[in-house]
Amino acid sequence: MDELSRRAFLGVAGGGLALSRVAGAMGIHTPADALLDAPAENAASEFAVAFQAGALVSLGRAGDEYATNYIQAERRLGDVVLACRPTVRDPWQAFDTAAAAVRPEVQETAGSATRTFLLTAAAAPLLALTVRFDLGDATLRWTVELENRSGRPLEIGDLALPLPMTRSFTQPGQQRPGTVLKHSLISGDGSFLFWLRSNNVGPYLLLTPDAGTHLEYWEADRSYRVFVHSLAAGEAARAKGTKWRQPHTGATLAASGPQSRRSYSFTFRWANDSEDVRQQLVNAGLIDVHVVPGMTVPSDLVARFALRTRQPIHGIDAEFPRETRIRALRRTGDTHVYEVRFARLGENRLTVRFGEGQQLHLEWFVTEPLETLIAKRAAFIASKQVRDTSKWYDGLLAEWANDTGVLLSPDNYDRIKGWRIYEVTCDDPGLAKPAFLASKLAEYPTQEEVNALDYYIEHFVWGGLQRKADEAFAYGIYGIPDWKTNRASQDPGRSGRLHLWRIYDYPHIALMYFGMYRVARYHPEIQTTLSADDYLR
């Protein structure tokens, strides 16, 4: 391969690798050109797939009511992104099969497809990479095999699998396509992903790692991809400030012998619905997890979680054992129930050890008690108010940039640009703060916060954001970007002075007034600007 072709093939930073075709030594003789658009040949399979040069270009359910190709148009499933190096002193060398300028050797038989690449460095063999799909009656197995050909130990830093899955499907009789949604848990040996359509009509497409394979990291900067190993990517992510909390692992292939080869595999299955997804996880030897009240829990409450699995559970390790109390409550059949209380605020990880050296990471976020959070949030909102009668936005409960100490306003949007400036004054983000504050005050009023909300109503809302009772279209709420732009608009119509049609702005203001009505009616010890009836009106 000449230098130009080699560079075109690499197409990624940190290159230095080239690709050549694997000859008869790998037992592969079928030319790739003869295998374009080859359909699968297992008529009994639940999967309807099509291969192109050994990669999947179509993946669906046979006989599906809503025929859906779960792979994006013009994309293929089966590429690999890999980083390796001979020693820790060497830089990582990157490889991406999607950037290959030379086609791999391809072999296809009934219900299977194999692509094999040979990575070379300085014209010497480095690593053989084989990707294989095997079609079964109810499964589609995806295998990635690595074999060290360098003659010396080789460290694998990254092994990532791009997942170019579709985002839409055709709904018969509908003008717009439906959406395909991804759900995922990237968490060691207990990882899984599944895709379901927005109409919630099954089946769901489920992907699980097989025994001996795990997932530990994901990226979505260019396209979504999951990592079996992420040592190199983790180093790059940390340099950019990312604080990924699961371990970034690598693997070392010996110079020769059995330890010079590694194999990783995943299985696609169909599930009827979300409950069947859970059952399929158990069937596959993984863990079905239930948590109450959730993965965000206040420090004064306990969380309970149930682990349903056919594998033995050997233990649960706390990230901060001195500040974590775990208690086994009971076991019923294959379900293990635990209770946990966290004393340390912020991120807390529990690691479940199960099966044969397998691990599942469960990550909680621990907060202060809810009453404390609500009180602090309300006080913070009230304290970030514009009090300047020279400004048209006097009374605004403003956004605050905690890193720079900037109080945002229509005169200073800080780093917010484009259409997103709407969040500073109006629409959902801007109107959510007074709605929340009023809801809190209806239960736990403080005079200072009530004063702030009354000031907001008097100076920013009434006669500004909201049209007065004596105006045409009385009580109408102005839309984005702010009421001043609308009221001063040269356009007398719905895009200017009558920009009152954004119906999801109205519940925020209604909730605010209703909260203040409750304050005035049920808390006579608190002074309010208006009477309860006035707020209600």
CSV table of N, CA, C and O in Angstrom, one decimal, residues 137-238:
chain,number,residue,atom,x,y,z
A,137,ASP,N,-31.9,-19.1,15.2
A,137,ASP,CA,-33.4,-19.0,15.1
A,137,ASP,C,-34.0,-17.8,15.9
A,137,ASP,O,-34.9,-17.2,15.4
A,138,ALA,N,-33.4,-17.6,17.1
A,138,ALA,CA,-33.9,-16.5,18.0
A,138,ALA,C,-32.9,-15.5,18.4
A,138,ALA,O,-33.2,-14.6,19.1
A,139,THR,N,-31.7,-15.6,17.8
A,139,THR,CA,-30.6,-14.8,18.2
A,139,THR,C,-29.7,-14.4,17.0
A,139,THR,O,-29.7,-15.0,16.0
A,140,LEU,N,-29.0,-13.3,17.2
A,140,LEU,CA,-28.0,-12.8,16.2
A,140,LEU,C,-26.8,-12.5,17.1
A,140,LEU,O,-26.8,-11.6,17.9
A,141,ARG,N,-25.7,-13.3,16.9
A,141,ARG,CA,-24.5,-13.2,17.7
A,141,ARG,C,-23.5,-12.4,16.9
A,141,ARG,O,-23.2,-12.6,15.7
A,142,TRP,N,-22.8,-11.5,17.6
A,142,TRP,CA,-21.8,-10.6,17.1
A,142,TRP,C,-20.5,-10.8,17.8
A,142,TRP,O,-20.4,-10.6,19.0
A,143,THR,N,-19.5,-11.3,17.1
A,143,THR,CA,-18.2,-11.7,17.7
A,143,THR,C,-17.1,-10.8,17.2
A,143,THR,O,-17.0,-10.6,16.0
A,144,VAL,N,-16.2,-10.4,18.0
A,144,VAL,CA,-15.0,-9.7,17.7
A,144,VAL,C,-13.8,-10.4,18.2
A,144,VAL,O,-13.7,-10.7,19.4
A,145,GLU,N,-12.9,-10.8,17.3
A,145,GLU,CA,-11.7,-11.6,17.8
A,145,GLU,C,-10.4,-10.8,17.4
A,145,GLU,O,-10.3,-10.2,16.4
A,146,LEU,N,-9.5,-10.8,18.4
A,146,LEU,CA,-8.2,-10.2,18.2
A,146,LEU,C,-7.1,-11.2,18.3
A,146,LEU,O,-7.2,-12.1,19.2
A,147,GLU,N,-6.1,-11.1,17.4
A,147,GLU,CA,-5.0,-12.1,17.5
A,147,GLU,C,-3.7,-11.2,17.3
A,147,GLU,O,-3.5,-10.6,16.3
A,148,ASN,N,-2.8,-11.3,18.2
A,148,ASN,CA,-1.5,-10.6,18.1
A,148,ASN,C,-0.6,-11.3,17.1
A,148,ASN,O,-0.3,-12.4,17.2
A,149,ARG,N,-0.2,-10.5,16.1
A,149,ARG,CA,0.7,-11.0,15.1
A,149,ARG,C,2.1,-10.4,15.1
A,149,ARG,O,2.9,-10.5,14.2
A,150,SER,N,2.3,-9.6,16.1
A,150,SER,CA,3.5,-8.7,16.1
A,150,SER,C,4.8,-9.5,16.6
A,150,SER,O,5.9,-9.0,16.4
A,151,GLY,N,4.6,-10.6,17.3
A,151,GLY,CA,5.8,-11.3,17.8
A,151,GLY,C,6.2,-10.8,19.2
A,151,GLY,O,7.2,-11.3,19.7
A,152,ARG,N,5.5,-9.8,19.7
A,152,ARG,CA,5.8,-9.3,21.1
A,152,ARG,C,4.5,-8.9,21.7
A,152,ARG,O,3.5,-8.7,21.0
A,153,PRO,N,4.5,-8.7,23.0
A,153,PRO,CA,3.2,-8.3,23.7
A,153,PRO,C,2.6,-7.0,23.1
A,153,PRO,O,3.4,-6.1,22.7
A,154,LEU,N,1.3,-7.0,23.1
A,154,LEU,CA,0.6,-5.8,22.5
A,154,LEU,C,-0.5,-5.4,23.4
A,154,LEU,O,-1.4,-6.3,23.8
A,155,GLU,N,-0.6,-4.2,23.8
A,155,GLU,CA,-1.6,-3.7,24.7
A,155,GLU,C,-2.8,-3.1,23.9
A,155,GLU,O,-2.6,-2.3,23.0
A,156,ILE,N,-4.0,-3.5,24.2
A,156,ILE,CA,-5.2,-3.0,23.6
A,156,ILE,C,-5.7,-1.9,24.6
A,156,ILE,O,-6.0,-2.2,25.7
A,157,GLY,N,-5.8,-0.7,24.1
A,157,GLY,CA,-6.3,0.4,24.9
A,157,GLY,C,-7.7,0.7,24.7
A,157,GLY,O,-8.4,1.0,25.7
A,158,ASP,N,-8.2,0.7,23.5
A,158,ASP,CA,-9.6,0.9,23.2
A,158,ASP,C,-10.1,-0.3,22.3
A,158,ASP,O,-9.4,-0.7,21.4
A,159,LEU,N,-11.3,-0.7,22.6
A,159,LEU,CA,-12.1,-1.6,21.7
A,159,LEU,C,-13.5,-1.1,21.8
A,159,LEU,O,-14.2,-1.3,22.7
A,160,ALA,N,-13.9,-0.3,20.7
A,160,ALA,CA,-15.2,0.3,20.7
A,160,ALA,C,-16.0,-0.2,19.5
A,160,ALA,O,-15.5,-0.4,18.4
A,161,LEU,N,-17.3,-0.2,19.7
A,161,LEU,CA,-18.2,-0.7,18.7
A,161,LEU,C,-19.2,0.4,18.4
A,161,LEU,O,-20.1,0.7,19.2
A,162,PRO,N,-19.1,1.1,17.2
A,162,PRO,CA,-20.1,2.0,16.8
A,162,PRO,C,-21.5,1.4,16.6
A,162,PRO,O,-21.6,0.3,16.1
A,163,LEU,N,-22.6,2.0,17.1
A,163,LEU,CA,-23.9,1.5,17.0
A,163,LEU,C,-24.8,2.5,16.2
A,163,LEU,O,-25.5,3.3,16.8
A,164,PRO,N,-24.7,2.5,14.9
A,164,PRO,CA,-25.4,3.5,14.0
A,164,PRO,C,-26.9,3.0,13.8
A,164,PRO,O,-27.3,2.8,12.7
A,165,MET,N,-27.6,3.0,14.9
A,165,MET,CA,-29.0,2.5,14.9
A,165,MET,C,-29.9,3.6,14.4
A,165,MET,O,-29.7,4.8,14.7
A,166,THR,N,-31.0,3.2,13.8
A,166,THR,CA,-31.9,4.2,13.2
A,166,THR,C,-32.6,4.9,14.3
A,166,THR,O,-32.7,4.5,15.5
A,167,ARG,N,-33.1,6.1,14.0
A,167,ARG,CA,-33.9,7.0,14.9
A,167,ARG,C,-35.3,7.1,14.5
A,167,ARG,O,-36.1,7.8,15.2
A,168,SER,N,-35.7,6.5,13.4
A,168,SER,CA,-37.1,6.6,13.0
A,168,SER,C,-37.6,5.4,12.3
A,168,SER,O,-36.9,4.5,11.9
A,169,PHE,N,-39.0,5.3,12.2
A,169,PHE,CA,-39.6,4.2,11.5
A,169,PHE,C,-40.9,4.7,10.8
A,169,PHE,O,-41.4,5.7,11.2
A,170,THR,N,-41.3,3.9,9.9
A,170,THR,CA,-42.5,4.3,9.1
A,170,THR,C,-43.8,3.9,9.9
A,170,THR,O,-43.9,2.7,10.2
A,171,GLN,N,-44.7,4.8,10.1
A,171,GLN,CA,-46.0,4.5,10.7
A,171,GLN,C,-47.0,4.5,9.6
A,171,GLN,O,-47.3,5.6,9.1
A,172,PRO,N,-47.6,3.4,9.2
A,172,PRO,CA,-48.6,3.4,8.1
A,172,PRO,C,-49.8,4.4,8.4
A,172,PRO,O,-50.3,4.4,9.5
A,173,GLY,N,-50.1,5.2,7.5
A,173,GLY,CA,-51.2,6.1,7.6
A,173,GLY,C,-50.8,7.4,8.3
A,173,GLY,O,-51.7,8.3,8.5
A,174,GLN,N,-49.6,7.5,8.8
A,174,GLN,CA,-49.1,8.7,9.5
A,174,GLN,C,-48.2,9.6,8.6
A,174,GLN,O,-47.4,9.1,7.8
A,175,GLN,N,-48.4,10.9,8.7
A,175,GLN,CA,-47.6,11.8,7.9
A,175,GLN,C,-46.1,11.8,8.3
A,175,GLN,O,-45.2,12.0,7.5
A,176,ARG,N,-45.9,11.8,9.6
A,176,ARG,CA,-44.6,11.8,10.2
A,176,ARG,C,-44.1,10.5,10.6
A,176,ARG,O,-44.9,9.6,11.1
A,177,PRO,N,-42.8,10.2,10.5
A,177,PRO,CA,-42.3,8.9,11.0
A,177,PRO,C,-42.3,8.8,12.5
A,177,PRO,O,-42.2,9.9,13.2
A,178,GLY,N,-42.4,7.7,13.0
A,178,GLY,CA,-42.2,7.5,14.4
A,178,GLY,C,-40.7,7.5,14.8
A,178,GLY,O,-39.9,7.5,13.9
A,179,THR,N,-40.5,7.5,16.1
A,179,THR,CA,-39.1,7.6,16.6
A,179,THR,C,-38.7,6.2,17.2
A,179,THR,O,-39.5,5.6,17.9
A,180,VAL,N,-37.5,5.8,17.0
A,180,VAL,CA,-36.9,4.7,17.6
A,180,VAL,C,-36.0,5.2,18.8
A,180,VAL,O,-35.1,6.0,18.6
A,181,LEU,N,-36.3,4.7,20.0
A,181,LEU,CA,-35.7,5.2,21.2
A,181,LEU,C,-34.7,4.2,21.7
A,181,LEU,O,-35.0,3.0,21.8
A,182,LYS,N,-33.5,4.7,22.2
A,182,LYS,CA,-32.5,3.8,22.8
A,182,LYS,C,-32.6,3.9,24.3
A,182,LYS,O,-32.6,5.0,24.8
A,183,HIS,N,-32.5,2.8,25.0
A,183,HIS,CA,-32.3,2.7,26.4
A,183,HIS,C,-31.1,1.9,26.7
A,183,HIS,O,-30.8,0.9,26.0
A,184,SER,N,-30.3,2.4,27.6
A,184,SER,CA,-29.0,1.6,27.8
A,184,SER,C,-28.6,1.7,29.3
A,184,SER,O,-28.9,2.6,30.0
A,185,LEU,N,-27.9,0.7,29.7
A,185,LEU,CA,-27.1,0.7,31.0
A,185,LEU,C,-25.7,0.2,30.6
A,185,LEU,O,-25.5,-1.0,30.3
A,186,ILE,N,-24.8,1.1,30.7
A,186,ILE,CA,-23.4,0.7,30.4
A,186,ILE,C,-22.8,0.6,31.8
A,186,ILE,O,-22.4,1.6,32.5
A,187,SER,N,-22.6,-0.6,32.2
A,187,SER,CA,-22.3,-0.9,33.6
A,187,SER,C,-21.6,-2.3,33.8
A,187,SER,O,-22.1,-3.2,34.4
A,188,GLY,N,-20.4,-2.4,33.2
A,188,GLY,CA,-19.7,-3.6,33.4
A,188,GLY,C,-20.3,-4.9,32.8
A,188,GLY,O,-20.9,-4.8,31.7
A,189,ASP,N,-20.3,-6.0,33.5
A,189,ASP,CA,-20.8,-7.2,33.0
A,189,ASP,C,-22.3,-7.2,33.0
A,189,ASP,O,-22.9,-8.1,32.3
A,190,GLY,N,-23.0,-6.3,33.7
A,190,GLY,CA,-24.4,-6.2,33.7
A,190,GLY,C,-25.0,-5.2,32.6
A,190,GLY,O,-26.2,-4.9,32.7
A,191,SER,N,-24.2,-4.8,31.7
A,191,SER,CA,-24.6,-3.9,30.7
A,191,SER,C,-25.7,-4.4,29.7
A,191,SER,O,-25.7,-5.7,29.5
A,192,PHE,N,-26.5,-3.5,29.2
A,192,PHE,CA,-27.4,-3.9,28.1
A,192,PHE,C,-27.9,-2.7,27.4
A,192,PHE,O,-27.8,-1.6,27.9
A,193,LEU,N,-28.4,-2.9,26.2
A,193,LEU,CA,-29.1,-1.8,25.5
A,193,LEU,C,-30.3,-2.4,24.8
A,193,LEU,O,-30.3,-3.6,24.4
A,194,PHE,N,-31.4,-1.6,24.7
A,194,PHE,CA,-32.5,-2.0,23.8
A,194,PHE,C,-33.1,-0.8,23.1
A,194,PHE,O,-33.0,0.3,23.6
A,195,TRP,N,-33.7,-1.1,22.0
A,195,TRP,CA,-34.3,-0.1,21.2
A,195,TRP,C,-35.8,-0.4,21.0
A,195,TRP,O,-36.2,-1.5,20.8
A,196,LEU,N,-36.7,0.6,21.2
A,196,LEU,CA,-38.1,0.5,21.1
A,196,LEU,C,-38.7,1.6,20.3
A,196,LEU,O,-38.1,2.7,20.2
A,197,ARG,N,-39.8,1.3,19.6
A,197,ARG,CA,-40.4,2.4,18.8
A,197,ARG,C,-41.3,3.2,19.7
A,197,ARG,O,-41.9,2.8,20.7
A,198,SER,N,-41.5,4.5,19.2
A,198,SER,CA,-42.3,5.4,20.0
A,198,SER,C,-43.8,5.1,20.1
A,198,SER,O,-44.5,5.5,21.0
A,199,ASN,N,-44.3,4.2,19.3
A,199,ASN,CA,-45.7,3.8,19.4
A,199,ASN,C,-45.8,2.6,20.4
A,199,ASN,O,-46.9,2.2,20.7
A,200,ASN,N,-44.7,2.2,21.0
A,200,ASN,CA,-44.6,1.2,22.0
A,200,ASN,C,-45.1,-0.2,21.6
A,200,ASN,O,-45.4,-1.0,22.4
A,201,VAL,N,-45.2,-0.4,20.3
A,201,VAL,CA,-45.5,-1.7,19.8
A,201,VAL,C,-44.3,-2.5,19.7
A,201,VAL,O,-43.3,-2.1,19.0
A,202,GLY,N,-44.3,-3.7,20.3
A,202,GLY,CA,-43.1,-4.6,20.2
A,202,GLY,C,-42.9,-5.1,18.9
A,202,GLY,O,-43.8,-4.9,18.0
A,203,PRO,N,-41.8,-5.8,18.7
A,203,PRO,CA,-40.9,-6.2,19.7
A,203,PRO,C,-39.8,-5.1,20.0
A,203,PRO,O,-39.7,-4.2,19.2
A,204,TYR,N,-39.1,-5.3,21.1
A,204,TYR,CA,-37.9,-4.4,21.4
A,204,TYR,C,-36.7,-5.2,20.9
A,204,TYR,O,-36.6,-6.4,21.1
A,205,LEU,N,-35.7,-4.5,20.4
A,205,LEU,CA,-34.4,-5.1,20.1
A,205,LEU,C,-33.5,-4.9,21.2
A,205,LEU,O,-33.1,-3.8,21.7
A,206,LEU,N,-33.0,-6.1,21.7
A,206,LEU,CA,-32.2,-6.1,22.9
A,206,LEU,C,-30.8,-6.6,22.6
A,206,LEU,O,-30.6,-7.6,21.8
A,207,LEU,N,-29.8,-5.9,23.1
A,207,LEU,CA,-28.4,-6.3,22.9
A,207,LEU,C,-27.7,-6.5,24.3
A,207,LEU,O,-27.7,-5.6,25.1
A,208,THR,N,-27.1,-7.7,24.5
A,208,THR,CA,-26.4,-8.0,25.8
A,208,THR,C,-25.1,-8.5,25.5
A,208,THR,O,-24.8,-9.3,24.5
A,209,PRO,N,-24.1,-8.3,26.4
A,209,PRO,CA,-22.8,-8.9,26.2
A,209,PRO,C,-22.8,-10.3,26.7
A,209,PRO,O,-23.6,-10.7,27.7
A,210,ASP,N,-22.1,-11.2,26.1
A,210,ASP,CA,-22.0,-12.6,26.5
A,210,ASP,C,-21.0,-12.7,27.6
A,210,ASP,O,-20.3,-11.8,28.0
A,211,ALA,N,-21.0,-13.9,28.2
A,211,ALA,CA,-20.1,-14.1,29.4
A,211,ALA,C,-18.7,-13.9,28.9
A,211,ALA,O,-18.3,-14.3,27.8
A,212,GLY,N,-17.9,-13.2,29.7
A,212,GLY,CA,-16.5,-12.8,29.4
A,212,GLY,C,-16.4,-11.5,28.7
A,212,GLY,O,-15.3,-11.1,28.4
A,213,THR,N,-17.5,-10.9,28.4
A,213,THR,CA,-17.5,-9.6,27.7
A,213,THR,C,-18.3,-8.6,28.5
A,213,THR,O,-19.3,-8.9,29.1
A,214,HIS,N,-17.8,-7.4,28.6
A,214,HIS,CA,-18.5,-6.3,29.4
A,214,HIS,C,-18.4,-5.0,28.6
A,214,HIS,O,-17.7,-4.9,27.6
A,215,LEU,N,-19.2,-4.0,29.0
A,215,LEU,CA,-19.1,-2.7,28.5
A,215,LEU,C,-18.8,-1.7,29.7
A,215,LEU,O,-19.4,-1.9,30.8
A,216,GLU,N,-17.9,-0.7,29.4
A,216,GLU,CA,-17.5,0.1,30.5
A,216,GLU,C,-17.5,1.6,30.3
A,216,GLU,O,-17.3,2.4,31.2
A,217,TYR,N,-17.9,2.0,29.0
A,217,TYR,CA,-17.8,3.4,28.7
A,217,TYR,C,-18.5,3.6,27.4
A,217,TYR,O,-18.8,2.7,26.6
A,218,TRP,N,-19.0,4.9,27.1
A,218,TRP,CA,-19.6,5.2,25.9
A,218,TRP,C,-19.3,6.6,25.5
A,218,TRP,O,-18.9,7.5,26.3
A,219,GLU,N,-19.4,6.9,24.2
A,219,GLU,CA,-19.2,8.2,23.6
A,219,GLU,C,-20.2,8.5,22.6
A,219,GLU,O,-20.7,7.6,21.9
A,220,ALA,N,-20.6,9.8,22.4
A,220,ALA,CA,-21.5,10.1,21.4
A,220,ALA,C,-21.2,11.4,20.7
A,220,ALA,O,-22.0,12.1,20.2
A,221,ASP,N,-19.8,11.8,20.7
A,221,ASP,CA,-19.4,13.0,20.1
A,221,ASP,C,-19.6,13.0,18.6
A,221,ASP,O,-20.0,13.9,17.9
A,222,ARG,N,-19.1,11.9,18.0
A,222,ARG,CA,-19.3,11.8,16.5
A,222,ARG,C,-20.5,10.9,16.2
A,222,ARG,O,-21.4,11.2,15.4
A,223,SER,N,-20.5,9.7,16.7
A,223,SER,CA,-21.6,8.8,16.6
A,223,SER,C,-21.6,8.0,17.9
A,223,SER,O,-20.6,7.8,18.5
A,224,TYR,N,-22.7,7.4,18.2
A,224,TYR,CA,-22.8,6.7,19.5
A,224,TYR,C,-22.0,5.4,19.4
A,224,TYR,O,-22.2,4.6,18.4
A,225,ARG,N,-21.1,5.1,20.3
A,225,ARG,CA,-20.4,3.9,20.4
A,225,ARG,C,-20.1,3.5,21.8
A,225,ARG,O,-20.0,4.3,22.7
A,226,VAL,N,-20.1,2.2,22.0
A,226,VAL,CA,-19.8,1.6,23.3
A,226,VAL,C,-18.5,0.9,23.3
A,226,VAL,O,-18.0,0.5,22.3
A,227,PHE,N,-17.8,0.9,24.5
A,227,PHE,CA,-16.5,0.4,24.7
A,227,PHE,C,-16.4,-0.8,25.5
A,227,PHE,O,-16.9,-0.8,26.6
A,228,VAL,N,-15.7,-1.8,25.0
A,228,VAL,CA,-15.3,-3.0,25.8
A,228,VAL,C,-14.1,-2.6,26.6
A,228,VAL,O,-14.0,-3.0,27.8
A,229,HIS,N,-13.2,-2.0,26.0
A,229,HIS,CA,-12.0,-1.4,26.7
A,229,HIS,C,-11.9,0.1,26.3
A,229,HIS,O,-12.2,0.4,25.2
A,230,SER,N,-11.5,0.9,27.3
A,230,SER,CA,-11.5,2.3,27.0
A,230,SER,C,-10.3,3.0,27.7
A,230,SER,O,-10.4,4.2,28.1
A,231,LEU,N,-9.2,2.3,27.8
A,231,LEU,CA,-8.1,2.9,28.5
A,231,LEU,C,-7.6,4.2,27.8
A,231,LEU,O,-7.3,5.2,28.4
A,232,ALA,N,-7.4,4.1,26.5
A,232,ALA,CA,-7.0,5.3,25.7
A,232,ALA,C,-8.0,6.4,25.7
A,232,ALA,O,-7.7,7.6,25.9
A,233,ALA,N,-9.3,6.0,25.4
A,233,ALA,CA,-10.3,7.0,25.4
A,233,ALA,C,-10.5,7.7,26.8
A,233,ALA,O,-10.8,8.9,26.8
A,234,GLY,N,-10.3,6.9,27.8
A,234,GLY,CA,-10.5,7.4,29.2
A,234,GLY,C,-9.4,8.5,29.4
A,234,GLY,O,-9.7,9.5,30.1
A,235,GLU,N,-8.2,8.2,29.0
A,235,GLU,CA,-7.1,9.2,29.2
A,235,GLU,C,-7.5,10.5,28.5
A,235,GLU,O,-7.3,11.6,29.0
A,236,ALA,N,-8.0,10.4,27.2
A,236,ALA,CA,-8.4,11.6,26.5
A,236,ALA,C,-9.5,12.3,27.1
A,236,ALA,O,-9.6,13.5,27.2
A,237,ALA,N,-10.5,11.6,27.7
A,237,ALA,CA,-11.7,12.2,28.3
A,237,ALA,C,-11.3,12.9,29.6
A,237,ALA,O,-11.8,14.0,29.8
A,238,ARG,N,-10.4,12.3,30.4
A,238,ARG,CA,-9.9,13.0,31.6
A,238,ARG,C,-9.2,14.3,31.3
A,238,ARG,O,-9.3,15.3,32.0
